[in-house]
Amino acid sequence: MRVVFMGNPQFALPTLTALLSSQHDVVGIVSNPPKPMGRGRKLKSTAIGQFAKENDLNLLQSSTLISDELHNQLSVLNPDVFVVVAFQILPKSLIDLPKFGALNLHASLLPKYRGAGPIQWSLMNGDKTSGITVFQIMPSVDTGDILLQEKMDIFPKDNMLTLGTRLSTIGANLVVNALDGIEAGSLQPIIQNNNHATKAPKITKEMTIINWSWAADKIHNWVRGLSPYPGMSTTWKGKRMRIFNTRVVDEGVILGDGIVFKADSEEIFVDTGEHLLAFSEIQLEGKKRMSVSDFMKGNNLQTGDKLGE
């Protein structure tokens, strides 16, 4: 089939490469235009945009999807289907353009975790399993008929990056299988049960601030879900710092929420609403991420210090 692929970040790249290696014909790629990034505000392409340029693929970039120019460019390609991975919400005019509409790869077992942050929220909620879904796009976000799904275990040490990487790899093959099934007429779409739907809203800045009155396991899961980016942060002596590589220490110490129980050469232990939270990596505001060992060489954090004020 003639496929137009739409995507932006690294998560979408395995699907694009799988499509390029399949029997299907990728006739066009749509990605967001380059944006100014970093201190130098240099223009940086999306991962998909960069890949398309490096491989001389037919790349279309538009600041808006509600564009007669983009619509005409896509119409000329005569696509059978759009494949959308980590992109934007498509207007109905684009959904209706291809013969077989538009498919989306979503990083959850829909109808669970509809929304922008399914990987993050599955980890933040401490789930033991996750999965990936290929579904037919409808104007209402993440509500279309399910074409294929695959379940996956979440490992105790998974974070957003490791889980996302595995999901994107499995999802790439699932998308190709879905296209094969559409072409063969062998798929049996399943209507989503809205009674089982849950939401995975976009992560806000306020969500990334550690509440030390939470139980250690909840903080630990939120750190996993938001690592490596944007990270969960707290403050120490007025300085903002992110923490990584956390673990729960089952000790009944009562010092007070956010009070440092111990700081050694490997980890910092902090009292929470329940149990201790230990972490082995820190990123001070304006600095690079570093081990606690390196941090302690130049900073006098000690027992009794309070984090989060």
PDB file of C-alpha atoms in Angstrom:
ATOM      1  CA  MET A   1       0.000   0.000   0.000  1.00  0.00           C
ATOM      2  CA  ARG A   2       0.987   3.614  -0.502  1.00  0.00           C
ATOM      3  CA  VAL A   3       1.785   4.958   2.968  1.00  0.00           C
ATOM      4  CA  VAL A   4       2.326   8.478   4.253  1.00  0.00           C
ATOM      5  CA  PHE A   5       4.099   8.382   7.607  1.00  0.00           C
ATOM      6  CA  MET A   6       3.596  11.119  10.206  1.00  0.00           C
ATOM      7  CA  GLY A   7       5.767  11.427  13.308  1.00  0.00           C
ATOM      8  CA  ASN A   8       8.249  13.513  15.263  1.00  0.00           C
ATOM      9  CA  PRO A   9      10.406  11.947  18.030  1.00  0.00           C
ATOM     10  CA  GLN A  10      12.804   9.031  18.308  1.00  0.00           C
ATOM     11  CA  PHE A  11       9.920   6.819  19.472  1.00  0.00           C
ATOM     12  CA  ALA A  12       8.482   6.979  15.942  1.00  0.00           C
ATOM     13  CA  LEU A  13      11.692   6.000  14.144  1.00  0.00           C
ATOM     14  CA  PRO A  14      11.487   2.182  14.499  1.00  0.00           C
ATOM     15  CA  THR A  15       8.066   2.222  12.828  1.00  0.00           C
ATOM     16  CA  LEU A  16       9.327   4.310   9.923  1.00  0.00           C
ATOM     17  CA  THR A  17      12.347   2.062   9.360  1.00  0.00           C
ATOM     18  CA  ALA A  18      10.130  -1.043   9.568  1.00  0.00           C
ATOM     19  CA  LEU A  19       7.794   0.413   6.944  1.00  0.00           C
ATOM     20  CA  LEU A  20      10.711   1.245   4.656  1.00  0.00           C
ATOM     21  CA  SER A  21      11.849  -2.385   4.895  1.00  0.00           C
ATOM     22  CA  SER A  22       8.354  -3.785   4.295  1.00  0.00           C
ATOM     23  CA  GLN A  23       6.449  -4.506   1.102  1.00  0.00           C
ATOM     24  CA  HIS A  24       4.588  -1.226   1.513  1.00  0.00           C
ATOM     25  CA  ASP A  25       5.601   1.971  -0.274  1.00  0.00           C
ATOM     26  CA  VAL A  26       6.349   4.999   1.912  1.00  0.00           C
ATOM     27  CA  VAL A  27       5.494   7.813  -0.509  1.00  0.00           C
ATOM     28  CA  GLY A  28       5.822  10.705   1.927  1.00  0.00           C
ATOM     29  CA  ILE A  29       6.802  11.688   5.449  1.00  0.00           C
ATOM     30  CA  VAL A  30       5.244  14.502   7.472  1.00  0.00           C
ATOM     31  CA  SER A  31       7.064  15.964  10.480  1.00  0.00           C
ATOM     32  CA  ASN A  32       7.124  19.241  12.359  1.00  0.00           C
ATOM     33  CA  PRO A  33       9.469  21.969  11.059  1.00  0.00           C
ATOM     34  CA  PRO A  34      12.804  22.561  12.848  1.00  0.00           C
ATOM     35  CA  LYS A  35      12.580  24.546  16.106  1.00  0.00           C
ATOM     36  CA  PRO A  36      15.156  26.740  17.868  1.00  0.00           C
ATOM     37  CA  MET A  37      16.650  24.712  20.715  1.00  0.00           C
ATOM     38  CA  GLY A  38      19.232  25.095  23.462  1.00  0.00           C
ATOM     39  CA  ARG A  39      21.186  28.118  24.598  1.00  0.00           C
ATOM     40  CA  GLY A  40      22.285  28.990  21.085  1.00  0.00           C
ATOM     41  CA  ARG A  41      18.689  28.726  19.825  1.00  0.00           C
ATOM     42  CA  LYS A  42      19.903  26.801  16.797  1.00  0.00           C
ATOM     43  CA  LEU A  43      17.272  25.206  14.603  1.00  0.00           C
ATOM     44  CA  LYS A  44      16.926  21.499  15.321  1.00  0.00           C
ATOM     45  CA  SER A  45      14.924  19.012  13.277  1.00  0.00           C
ATOM     46  CA  THR A  46      12.751  16.312  14.779  1.00  0.00           C
ATOM     47  CA  ALA A  47      14.251  12.818  14.832  1.00  0.00           C
ATOM     48  CA  ILE A  48      11.966  11.852  11.942  1.00  0.00           C
ATOM     49  CA  GLY A  49      12.737  15.022   9.991  1.00  0.00           C
ATOM     50  CA  GLN A  50      16.469  14.484  10.402  1.00  0.00           C
ATOM     51  CA  PHE A  51      16.220  10.839   9.321  1.00  0.00           C
ATOM     52  CA  ALA A  52      14.178  11.777   6.255  1.00  0.00           C
ATOM     53  CA  LYS A  53      16.718  14.408   5.200  1.00  0.00           C
ATOM     54  CA  GLU A  54      19.688  12.095   5.720  1.00  0.00           C
ATOM     55  CA  ASN A  55      18.051   9.386   3.608  1.00  0.00           C
ATOM     56  CA  ASP A  56      16.685  11.656   0.849  1.00  0.00           C
ATOM     57  CA  LEU A  57      13.078  10.754   1.615  1.00  0.00           C
ATOM     58  CA  ASN A  58      10.093  12.841   0.540  1.00  0.00           C
ATOM     59  CA  LEU A  59       9.690  15.100   3.590  1.00  0.00           C
ATOM     60  CA  LEU A  60       6.765  17.471   4.061  1.00  0.00           C
ATOM     61  CA  GLN A  61       6.914  20.018   6.875  1.00  0.00           C
ATOM     62  CA  SER A  62       4.140  22.360   7.894  1.00  0.00           C
ATOM     63  CA  SER A  63       3.552  24.471  10.992  1.00  0.00           C
ATOM     64  CA  THR A  64      -0.154  23.609  10.796  1.00  0.00           C
ATOM     65  CA  LEU A  65      -2.129  20.605   9.610  1.00  0.00           C
ATOM     66  CA  ILE A  66      -5.054  22.816   8.645  1.00  0.00           C
ATOM     67  CA  SER A  67      -3.381  23.945   5.450  1.00  0.00           C
ATOM     68  CA  ASP A  68      -4.631  23.822   1.863  1.00  0.00           C
ATOM     69  CA  GLU A  69      -1.026  23.536   0.695  1.00  0.00           C
ATOM     70  CA  LEU A  70      -0.330  20.471   2.855  1.00  0.00           C
ATOM     71  CA  HIS A  71      -3.678  18.922   1.932  1.00  0.00           C
ATOM     72  CA  ASN A  72      -2.886  19.336  -1.756  1.00  0.00           C
ATOM     73  CA  GLN A  73       0.638  17.951  -1.321  1.00  0.00           C
ATOM     74  CA  LEU A  74      -0.767  14.868   0.376  1.00  0.00           C
ATOM     75  CA  SER A  75      -3.558  14.418  -2.168  1.00  0.00           C
ATOM     76  CA  VAL A  76      -1.023  14.340  -5.006  1.00  0.00           C
ATOM     77  CA  LEU A  77       0.716  11.401  -3.296  1.00  0.00           C
ATOM     78  CA  ASN A  78      -2.512   9.370  -3.606  1.00  0.00           C
ATOM     79  CA  PRO A  79      -2.005   7.592  -0.253  1.00  0.00           C
ATOM     80  CA  ASP A  80      -3.874   4.449   0.721  1.00  0.00           C
ATOM     81  CA  VAL A  81      -3.290   5.076   4.411  1.00  0.00           C
ATOM     82  CA  PHE A  82      -1.644   7.430   6.899  1.00  0.00           C
ATOM     83  CA  VAL A  83       0.454   5.924   9.693  1.00  0.00           C
ATOM     84  CA  VAL A  84       0.763   8.280  12.668  1.00  0.00           C
ATOM     85  CA  VAL A  85       3.206   7.804  15.560  1.00  0.00           C
ATOM     86  CA  ALA A  86       3.832  10.433  18.265  1.00  0.00           C
ATOM     87  CA  PHE A  87       2.658  13.317  16.103  1.00  0.00           C
ATOM     88  CA  GLN A  88      -0.272  15.723  16.262  1.00  0.00           C
ATOM     89  CA  ILE A  89      -4.053  15.415  16.357  1.00  0.00           C
ATOM     90  CA  LEU A  90      -5.207  15.083  12.747  1.00  0.00           C
ATOM     91  CA  PRO A  91      -8.119  17.193  11.509  1.00  0.00           C
ATOM     92  CA  LYS A  92     -11.011  15.246   9.985  1.00  0.00           C
ATOM     93  CA  SER A  93     -10.116  16.570   6.528  1.00  0.00           C
ATOM     94  CA  LEU A  94      -6.834  14.636   6.692  1.00  0.00           C
ATOM     95  CA  ILE A  95      -8.289  11.534   8.356  1.00  0.00           C
ATOM     96  CA  ASP A  96     -10.734  11.193   5.458  1.00  0.00           C
ATOM     97  CA  LEU A  97      -8.156  11.733   2.714  1.00  0.00           C
ATOM     98  CA  PRO A  98      -6.630   8.224   2.307  1.00  0.00           C
ATOM     99  CA  LYS A  99      -8.642   5.212   1.137  1.00  0.00           C
ATOM    100  CA  PHE A 100      -8.132   3.376   4.442  1.00  0.00           C
ATOM    101  CA  GLY A 101      -7.999   6.438   6.669  1.00  0.00           C
ATOM    102  CA  ALA A 102      -5.289   6.881   9.295  1.00  0.00           C
ATOM    103  CA  LEU A 103      -3.752   4.465  11.799  1.00  0.00           C
ATOM    104  CA  ASN A 104      -2.098   5.420  15.067  1.00  0.00           C
ATOM    105  CA  LEU A 105       0.409   3.577  17.236  1.00  0.00           C
ATOM    106  CA  HIS A 106      -0.372   4.254  20.899  1.00  0.00           C
ATOM    107  CA  ALA A 107       1.842   3.145  23.790  1.00  0.00           C
ATOM    108  CA  SER A 108      -0.819   1.543  25.974  1.00  0.00           C
ATOM    109  CA  LEU A 109      -3.451  -1.165  25.862  1.00  0.00           C
ATOM    110  CA  LEU A 110      -6.339   1.064  24.864  1.00  0.00           C
ATOM    111  CA  PRO A 111      -8.806   2.094  26.155  1.00  0.00           C
ATOM    112  CA  LYS A 112      -6.430   2.375  29.121  1.00  0.00           C
ATOM    113  CA  TYR A 113      -4.272   5.518  29.220  1.00  0.00           C
ATOM    114  CA  ARG A 114      -5.799   7.623  26.482  1.00  0.00           C
ATOM    115  CA  GLY A 115      -3.812  10.821  26.056  1.00  0.00           C
ATOM    116  CA  ALA A 116      -0.334  12.265  25.664  1.00  0.00           C
ATOM    117  CA  GLY A 117       1.550  10.394  28.416  1.00  0.00           C
ATOM    118  CA  PRO A 118       0.706   6.667  28.424  1.00  0.00           C
ATOM    119  CA  ILE A 119       4.257   5.452  29.094  1.00  0.00           C
ATOM    120  CA  GLN A 120       4.811   7.954  31.881  1.00  0.00           C
ATOM    121  CA  TRP A 121       1.532   7.232  33.649  1.00  0.00           C
ATOM    122  CA  SER A 122       1.859   3.443  33.482  1.00  0.00           C
ATOM    123  CA  LEU A 123       5.177   3.757  35.334  1.00  0.00           C
ATOM    124  CA  MET A 124       3.985   6.502  37.671  1.00  0.00           C
ATOM    125  CA  ASN A 125       1.058   4.308  38.702  1.00  0.00           C
ATOM    126  CA  GLY A 126       3.355   1.364  39.386  1.00  0.00           C
ATOM    127  CA  ASP A 127       1.818  -0.916  36.753  1.00  0.00           C
ATOM    128  CA  LYS A 128       3.391  -4.332  36.191  1.00  0.00           C
ATOM    129  CA  THR A 129       2.295  -4.605  32.554  1.00  0.00           C
ATOM    130  CA  SER A 130       1.973  -2.267  29.596  1.00  0.00           C
ATOM    131  CA  GLY A 131       1.419  -2.711  25.899  1.00  0.00           C
ATOM    132  CA  ILE A 132       1.004  -1.176  22.485  1.00  0.00           C
ATOM    133  CA  THR A 133      -2.049  -0.621  20.296  1.00  0.00           C
ATOM    134  CA  VAL A 134      -2.598   0.032  16.604  1.00  0.00           C
ATOM    135  CA  PHE A 135      -5.986   1.645  16.102  1.00  0.00           C
ATOM    136  CA  GLN A 136      -8.032   3.491  13.498  1.00  0.00           C
ATOM    137  CA  ILE A 137      -7.935   7.248  14.068  1.00  0.00           C
ATOM    138  CA  MET A 138     -11.204   9.074  14.672  1.00  0.00           C
ATOM    139  CA  PRO A 139     -11.703  12.803  15.358  1.00  0.00           C
ATOM    140  CA  SER A 140     -12.097  12.056  19.087  1.00  0.00           C
ATOM    141  CA  VAL A 141      -8.606  11.396  20.482  1.00  0.00           C
ATOM    142  CA  ASP A 142      -7.546   7.758  21.066  1.00  0.00           C
ATOM    143  CA  THR A 143     -11.085   6.374  20.740  1.00  0.00           C
ATOM    144  CA  GLY A 144     -10.955   4.588  17.374  1.00  0.00           C
ATOM    145  CA  ASP A 145     -11.417   0.883  16.714  1.00  0.00           C
ATOM    146  CA  ILE A 146      -8.553  -1.351  17.843  1.00  0.00           C
ATOM    147  CA  LEU A 147      -6.824  -3.264  15.043  1.00  0.00           C
ATOM    148  CA  LEU A 148      -3.983  -5.009  16.896  1.00  0.00           C
ATOM    149  CA  GLN A 149      -2.566  -5.031  20.424  1.00  0.00           C
ATOM    150  CA  GLU A 150       0.408  -6.605  22.178  1.00  0.00           C
ATOM    151  CA  LYS A 151       1.008  -6.864  25.911  1.00  0.00           C
ATOM    152  CA  MET A 152       4.399  -6.370  27.577  1.00  0.00           C
ATOM    153  CA  ASP A 153       5.808  -6.754  31.083  1.00  0.00           C
ATOM    154  CA  ILE A 154       7.188  -3.713  32.881  1.00  0.00           C
ATOM    155  CA  PHE A 155      10.484  -4.502  34.607  1.00  0.00           C
ATOM    156  CA  PRO A 156      11.216  -3.138  38.119  1.00  0.00           C
ATOM    157  CA  LYS A 157      14.098  -1.001  36.842  1.00  0.00           C
ATOM    158  CA  ASP A 158      12.270   0.328  33.781  1.00  0.00           C
ATOM    159  CA  ASN A 159      12.005   4.061  33.252  1.00  0.00           C
ATOM    160  CA  MET A 160      10.326   6.071  30.514  1.00  0.00           C
ATOM    161  CA  LEU A 161      13.262   5.584  28.139  1.00  0.00           C
ATOM    162  CA  THR A 162      13.763   1.839  28.550  1.00  0.00           C
ATOM    163  CA  LEU A 163      10.062   0.983  28.450  1.00  0.00           C
ATOM    164  CA  GLY A 164       9.461   3.368  25.559  1.00  0.00           C
ATOM    165  CA  THR A 165      12.304   1.837  23.568  1.00  0.00           C
ATOM    166  CA  ARG A 166      10.876  -1.676  23.917  1.00  0.00           C
ATOM    167  CA  LEU A 167       7.349  -0.531  23.119  1.00  0.00           C
ATOM    168  CA  SER A 168       8.489   1.333  20.006  1.00  0.00           C
ATOM    169  CA  THR A 169      10.322  -1.749  18.715  1.00  0.00           C
ATOM    170  CA  ILE A 170       7.357  -4.075  19.209  1.00  0.00           C
ATOM    171  CA  GLY A 171       4.996  -1.426  17.892  1.00  0.00           C
ATOM    172  CA  ALA A 172       6.930  -1.081  14.647  1.00  0.00           C
ATOM    173  CA  ASN A 173       6.269  -4.707  13.730  1.00  0.00           C
ATOM    174  CA  LEU A 174       2.660  -4.399  14.872  1.00  0.00           C
ATOM    175  CA  VAL A 175       2.068  -1.508  12.458  1.00  0.00           C
ATOM    176  CA  VAL A 176       3.437  -3.502   9.517  1.00  0.00           C
ATOM    177  CA  ASN A 177       1.242  -6.454  10.513  1.00  0.00           C
ATOM    178  CA  ALA A 178      -1.781  -4.152  10.691  1.00  0.00           C
ATOM    179  CA  LEU A 179      -1.137  -2.823   7.185  1.00  0.00           C
ATOM    180  CA  ASP A 180      -0.714  -6.373   5.896  1.00  0.00           C
ATOM    181  CA  GLY A 181      -4.022  -7.288   7.535  1.00  0.00           C
ATOM    182  CA  ILE A 182      -5.836  -4.279   6.081  1.00  0.00           C
ATOM    183  CA  GLU A 183      -4.543  -5.105   2.622  1.00  0.00           C
ATOM    184  CA  ALA A 184      -5.601  -8.750   2.978  1.00  0.00           C
ATOM    185  CA  GLY A 185      -8.952  -7.841   4.538  1.00  0.00           C
ATOM    186  CA  SER A 186      -8.244 -10.153   7.468  1.00  0.00           C
ATOM    187  CA  LEU A 187      -8.465  -7.748  10.417  1.00  0.00           C
ATOM    188  CA  GLN A 188     -11.491  -7.625  12.682  1.00  0.00           C
ATOM    189  CA  PRO A 189     -11.594  -4.187  14.352  1.00  0.00           C
ATOM    190  CA  ILE A 190     -12.687  -4.078  17.992  1.00  0.00           C
ATOM    191  CA  ILE A 191     -14.745  -1.164  19.308  1.00  0.00           C
ATOM    192  CA  GLN A 192     -13.210   0.350  22.441  1.00  0.00           C
ATOM    193  CA  ASN A 193     -15.158  -0.038  25.663  1.00  0.00           C
ATOM    194  CA  ASN A 194     -15.424   3.504  26.985  1.00  0.00           C
ATOM    195  CA  ASN A 195     -16.383   2.177  30.427  1.00  0.00           C
ATOM    196  CA  HIS A 196     -12.814   0.880  30.784  1.00  0.00           C
ATOM    197  CA  ALA A 197     -11.134   4.065  29.558  1.00  0.00           C
ATOM    198  CA  THR A 198      -8.568   5.886  31.684  1.00  0.00           C
ATOM    199  CA  LYS A 199      -6.627   9.053  30.952  1.00  0.00           C
ATOM    200  CA  ALA A 200      -2.915   9.812  30.599  1.00  0.00           C
ATOM    201  CA  PRO A 201      -2.779  13.610  30.499  1.00  0.00           C
ATOM    202  CA  LYS A 202       0.225  15.621  29.420  1.00  0.00           C
ATOM    203  CA  ILE A 203       2.877  16.057  32.102  1.00  0.00           C
ATOM    204  CA  THR A 204       2.948  19.569  33.551  1.00  0.00           C
ATOM    205  CA  LYS A 205       5.791  21.340  35.330  1.00  0.00           C
ATOM    206  CA  GLU A 206       3.891  21.175  38.616  1.00  0.00           C
ATOM    207  CA  MET A 207       3.803  17.368  38.392  1.00  0.00           C
ATOM    208  CA  THR A 208       7.606  17.175  38.375  1.00  0.00           C
ATOM    209  CA  ILE A 209       8.048  18.628  41.884  1.00  0.00           C
ATOM    210  CA  ILE A 210       8.604  15.965  44.550  1.00  0.00           C
ATOM    211  CA  ASN A 211       6.124  15.858  47.414  1.00  0.00           C
ATOM    212  CA  TRP A 212       8.127  14.307  50.240  1.00  0.00           C
ATOM    213  CA  SER A 213       4.956  13.523  52.202  1.00  0.00           C
ATOM    214  CA  TRP A 214       4.191  10.843  49.617  1.00  0.00           C
ATOM    215  CA  ALA A 215       5.240   7.267  50.333  1.00  0.00           C
ATOM    216  CA  ALA A 216       8.692   6.379  49.008  1.00  0.00           C
ATOM    217  CA  ASP A 217       7.317   3.854  46.517  1.00  0.00           C
ATOM    218  CA  LYS A 218       5.059   6.490  44.943  1.00  0.00           C
ATOM    219  CA  ILE A 219       7.933   8.969  44.590  1.00  0.00           C
ATOM    220  CA  HIS A 220      10.096   6.168  43.186  1.00  0.00           C
ATOM    221  CA  ASN A 221       7.495   5.322  40.541  1.00  0.00           C
ATOM    222  CA  TRP A 222       7.094   8.958  39.548  1.00  0.00           C
ATOM    223  CA  VAL A 223      10.867   9.286  39.169  1.00  0.00           C
ATOM    224  CA  ARG A 224      10.842   6.200  36.921  1.00  0.00           C
ATOM    225  CA  GLY A 225       7.991   7.583  34.839  1.00  0.00           C
ATOM    226  CA  LEU A 226       9.663  10.950  34.324  1.00  0.00           C
ATOM    227  CA  SER A 227      13.248   9.761  33.753  1.00  0.00           C
ATOM    228  CA  PRO A 228      15.368  10.754  32.001  1.00  0.00           C
ATOM    229  CA  TYR A 229      13.185  13.725  31.016  1.00  0.00           C
ATOM    230  CA  PRO A 230      11.845  15.988  32.418  1.00  0.00           C
ATOM    231  CA  GLY A 231      12.878  14.397  35.721  1.00  0.00           C
ATOM    232  CA  MET A 232      11.473  14.808  39.226  1.00  0.00           C
ATOM    233  CA  SER A 233      12.944  17.731  41.123  1.00  0.00           C
ATOM    234  CA  THR A 234      13.308  19.084  44.633  1.00  0.00           C
ATOM    235  CA  THR A 235      15.318  21.876  46.235  1.00  0.00           C
ATOM    236  CA  TRP A 236      18.313  21.926  48.552  1.00  0.00           C
ATOM    237  CA  LYS A 237      19.543  25.190  50.083  1.00  0.00           C
ATOM    238  CA  GLY A 238      17.522  27.098  47.509  1.00  0.00           C
ATOM    239  CA  LYS A 239      18.971  25.190  44.567  1.00  0.00           C
ATOM    240  CA  ARG A 240      16.762  23.080  42.335  1.00  0.00           C
ATOM    241  CA  MET A 241      17.960  19.559  41.684  1.00  0.00           C
ATOM    242  CA  ARG A 242      16.635  16.531  39.855  1.00  0.00           C
ATOM    243  CA  ILE A 243      17.090  13.046  41.258  1.00  0.00           C
ATOM    244  CA  PHE A 244      17.487   9.761  39.365  1.00  0.00           C
ATOM    245  CA  ASN A 245      18.067   6.054  40.012  1.00  0.00           C
ATOM    246  CA  THR A 246      15.915   5.821  43.099  1.00  0.00           C
ATOM    247  CA  ARG A 247      15.009   2.854  45.272  1.00  0.00           C
ATOM    248  CA  VAL A 248      12.787   2.276  48.269  1.00  0.00           C
ATOM    249  CA  VAL A 249      14.464   1.402  51.578  1.00  0.00           C
ATOM    250  CA  ASP A 250      12.074  -0.298  53.988  1.00  0.00           C
ATOM    251  CA  GLU A 251      13.166   1.320  57.241  1.00  0.00           C
ATOM    252  CA  GLY A 252      10.912   2.784  59.908  1.00  0.00           C
ATOM    253  CA  VAL A 253      12.779   6.045  60.430  1.00  0.00           C
ATOM    254  CA  ILE A 254      10.732   9.083  61.471  1.00  0.00           C
ATOM    255  CA  LEU A 255      12.718  12.271  60.921  1.00  0.00           C
ATOM    256  CA  GLY A 256      10.205  14.275  58.938  1.00  0.00           C
ATOM    257  CA  ASP A 257       9.255  14.480  55.277  1.00  0.00           C
ATOM    258  CA  GLY A 258      12.217  15.463  53.114  1.00  0.00           C
ATOM    259  CA  ILE A 259      14.821  15.186  55.893  1.00  0.00           C
ATOM    260  CA  VAL A 260      18.118  13.579  54.869  1.00  0.00           C
ATOM    261  CA  PHE A 261      18.680  10.444  56.966  1.00  0.00           C
ATOM    262  CA  LYS A 262      22.089   9.613  55.566  1.00  0.00           C
ATOM    263  CA  ALA A 263      24.412  10.744  52.773  1.00  0.00           C
ATOM    264  CA  ASP A 264      27.282   8.435  51.901  1.00  0.00           C
ATOM    265  CA  SER A 265      29.612   8.148  48.921  1.00  0.00           C
ATOM    266  CA  GLU A 266      27.085   6.219  46.828  1.00  0.00           C
ATOM    267  CA  GLU A 267      23.551   7.248  47.782  1.00  0.00           C
ATOM    268  CA  ILE A 268      21.497   9.835  49.613  1.00  0.00           C
ATOM    269  CA  PHE A 269      18.686   8.551  51.863  1.00  0.00           C
ATOM    270  CA  VAL A 270      15.668  10.778  52.519  1.00  0.00           C
ATOM    271  CA  ASP A 271      12.689  10.303  54.828  1.00  0.00           C
ATOM    272  CA  THR A 272       9.264  10.340  53.173  1.00  0.00           C
ATOM    273  CA  GLY A 273       5.661   9.824  54.208  1.00  0.00           C
ATOM    274  CA  GLU A 274       6.446   6.108  54.387  1.00  0.00           C
ATOM    275  CA  HIS A 275       9.897   4.467  54.322  1.00  0.00           C
ATOM    276  CA  LEU A 276      13.137   5.975  53.012  1.00  0.00           C
ATOM    277  CA  LEU A 277      13.931   6.914  49.428  1.00  0.00           C
ATOM    278  CA  ALA A 278      17.516   6.448  48.255  1.00  0.00           C
ATOM    279  CA  PHE A 279      18.926   7.930  45.055  1.00  0.00           C
ATOM    280  CA  SER A 280      22.333   7.649  43.402  1.00  0.00           C
ATOM    281  CA  GLU A 281      22.266  10.369  40.725  1.00  0.00           C
ATOM    282  CA  ILE A 282      21.657  14.121  40.894  1.00  0.00           C
ATOM    283  CA  GLN A 283      21.437  17.002  38.458  1.00  0.00           C
ATOM    284  CA  LEU A 284      21.777  20.434  40.001  1.00  0.00           C
ATOM    285  CA  GLU A 285      20.177  23.315  38.140  1.00  0.00           C
ATOM    286  CA  GLY A 286      22.505  24.461  35.375  1.00  0.00           C
ATOM    287  CA  LYS A 287      24.799  21.452  35.826  1.00  0.00           C
ATOM    288  CA  LYS A 288      25.221  18.076  34.180  1.00  0.00           C
ATOM    289  CA  ARG A 289      23.758  14.915  35.638  1.00  0.00           C
ATOM    290  CA  MET A 290      26.254  13.286  37.994  1.00  0.00           C
ATOM    291  CA  SER A 291      26.645  10.453  40.481  1.00  0.00           C
ATOM    292  CA  VAL A 292      26.078  11.120  44.165  1.00  0.00           C
ATOM    293  CA  SER A 293      29.744  10.209  44.614  1.00  0.00           C
ATOM    294  CA  ASP A 294      30.821  13.125  42.394  1.00  0.00           C
ATOM    295  CA  PHE A 295      28.192  15.429  43.887  1.00  0.00           C
ATOM    296  CA  MET A 296      29.409  14.817  47.447  1.00  0.00           C
ATOM    297  CA  LYS A 297      32.978  15.770  46.538  1.00  0.00           C
ATOM    298  CA  GLY A 298      31.944  19.372  45.962  1.00  0.00           C
ATOM    299  CA  ASN A 299      28.806  19.776  48.072  1.00  0.00           C
ATOM    300  CA  ASN A 300      28.277  19.550  51.827  1.00  0.00           C
ATOM    301  CA  LEU A 301      24.888  17.845  51.931  1.00  0.00           C
ATOM    302  CA  GLN A 302      24.561  16.065  55.270  1.00  0.00           C
ATOM    303  CA  THR A 303      22.269  14.274  57.684  1.00  0.00           C
ATOM    304  CA  GLY A 304      19.463  16.523  58.893  1.00  0.00           C
ATOM    305  CA  ASP A 305      19.346  18.727  55.793  1.00  0.00           C
ATOM    306  CA  LYS A 306      15.823  19.298  54.506  1.00  0.00           C
ATOM    307  CA  LEU A 307      14.939  18.907  50.856  1.00  0.00           C
ATOM    308  CA  GLY A 308      12.034  20.677  49.261  1.00  0.00           C
ATOM    309  CA  GLU A 309      12.150  24.115  50.848  1.00  0.00           C
TER     310      GLU A 309
END
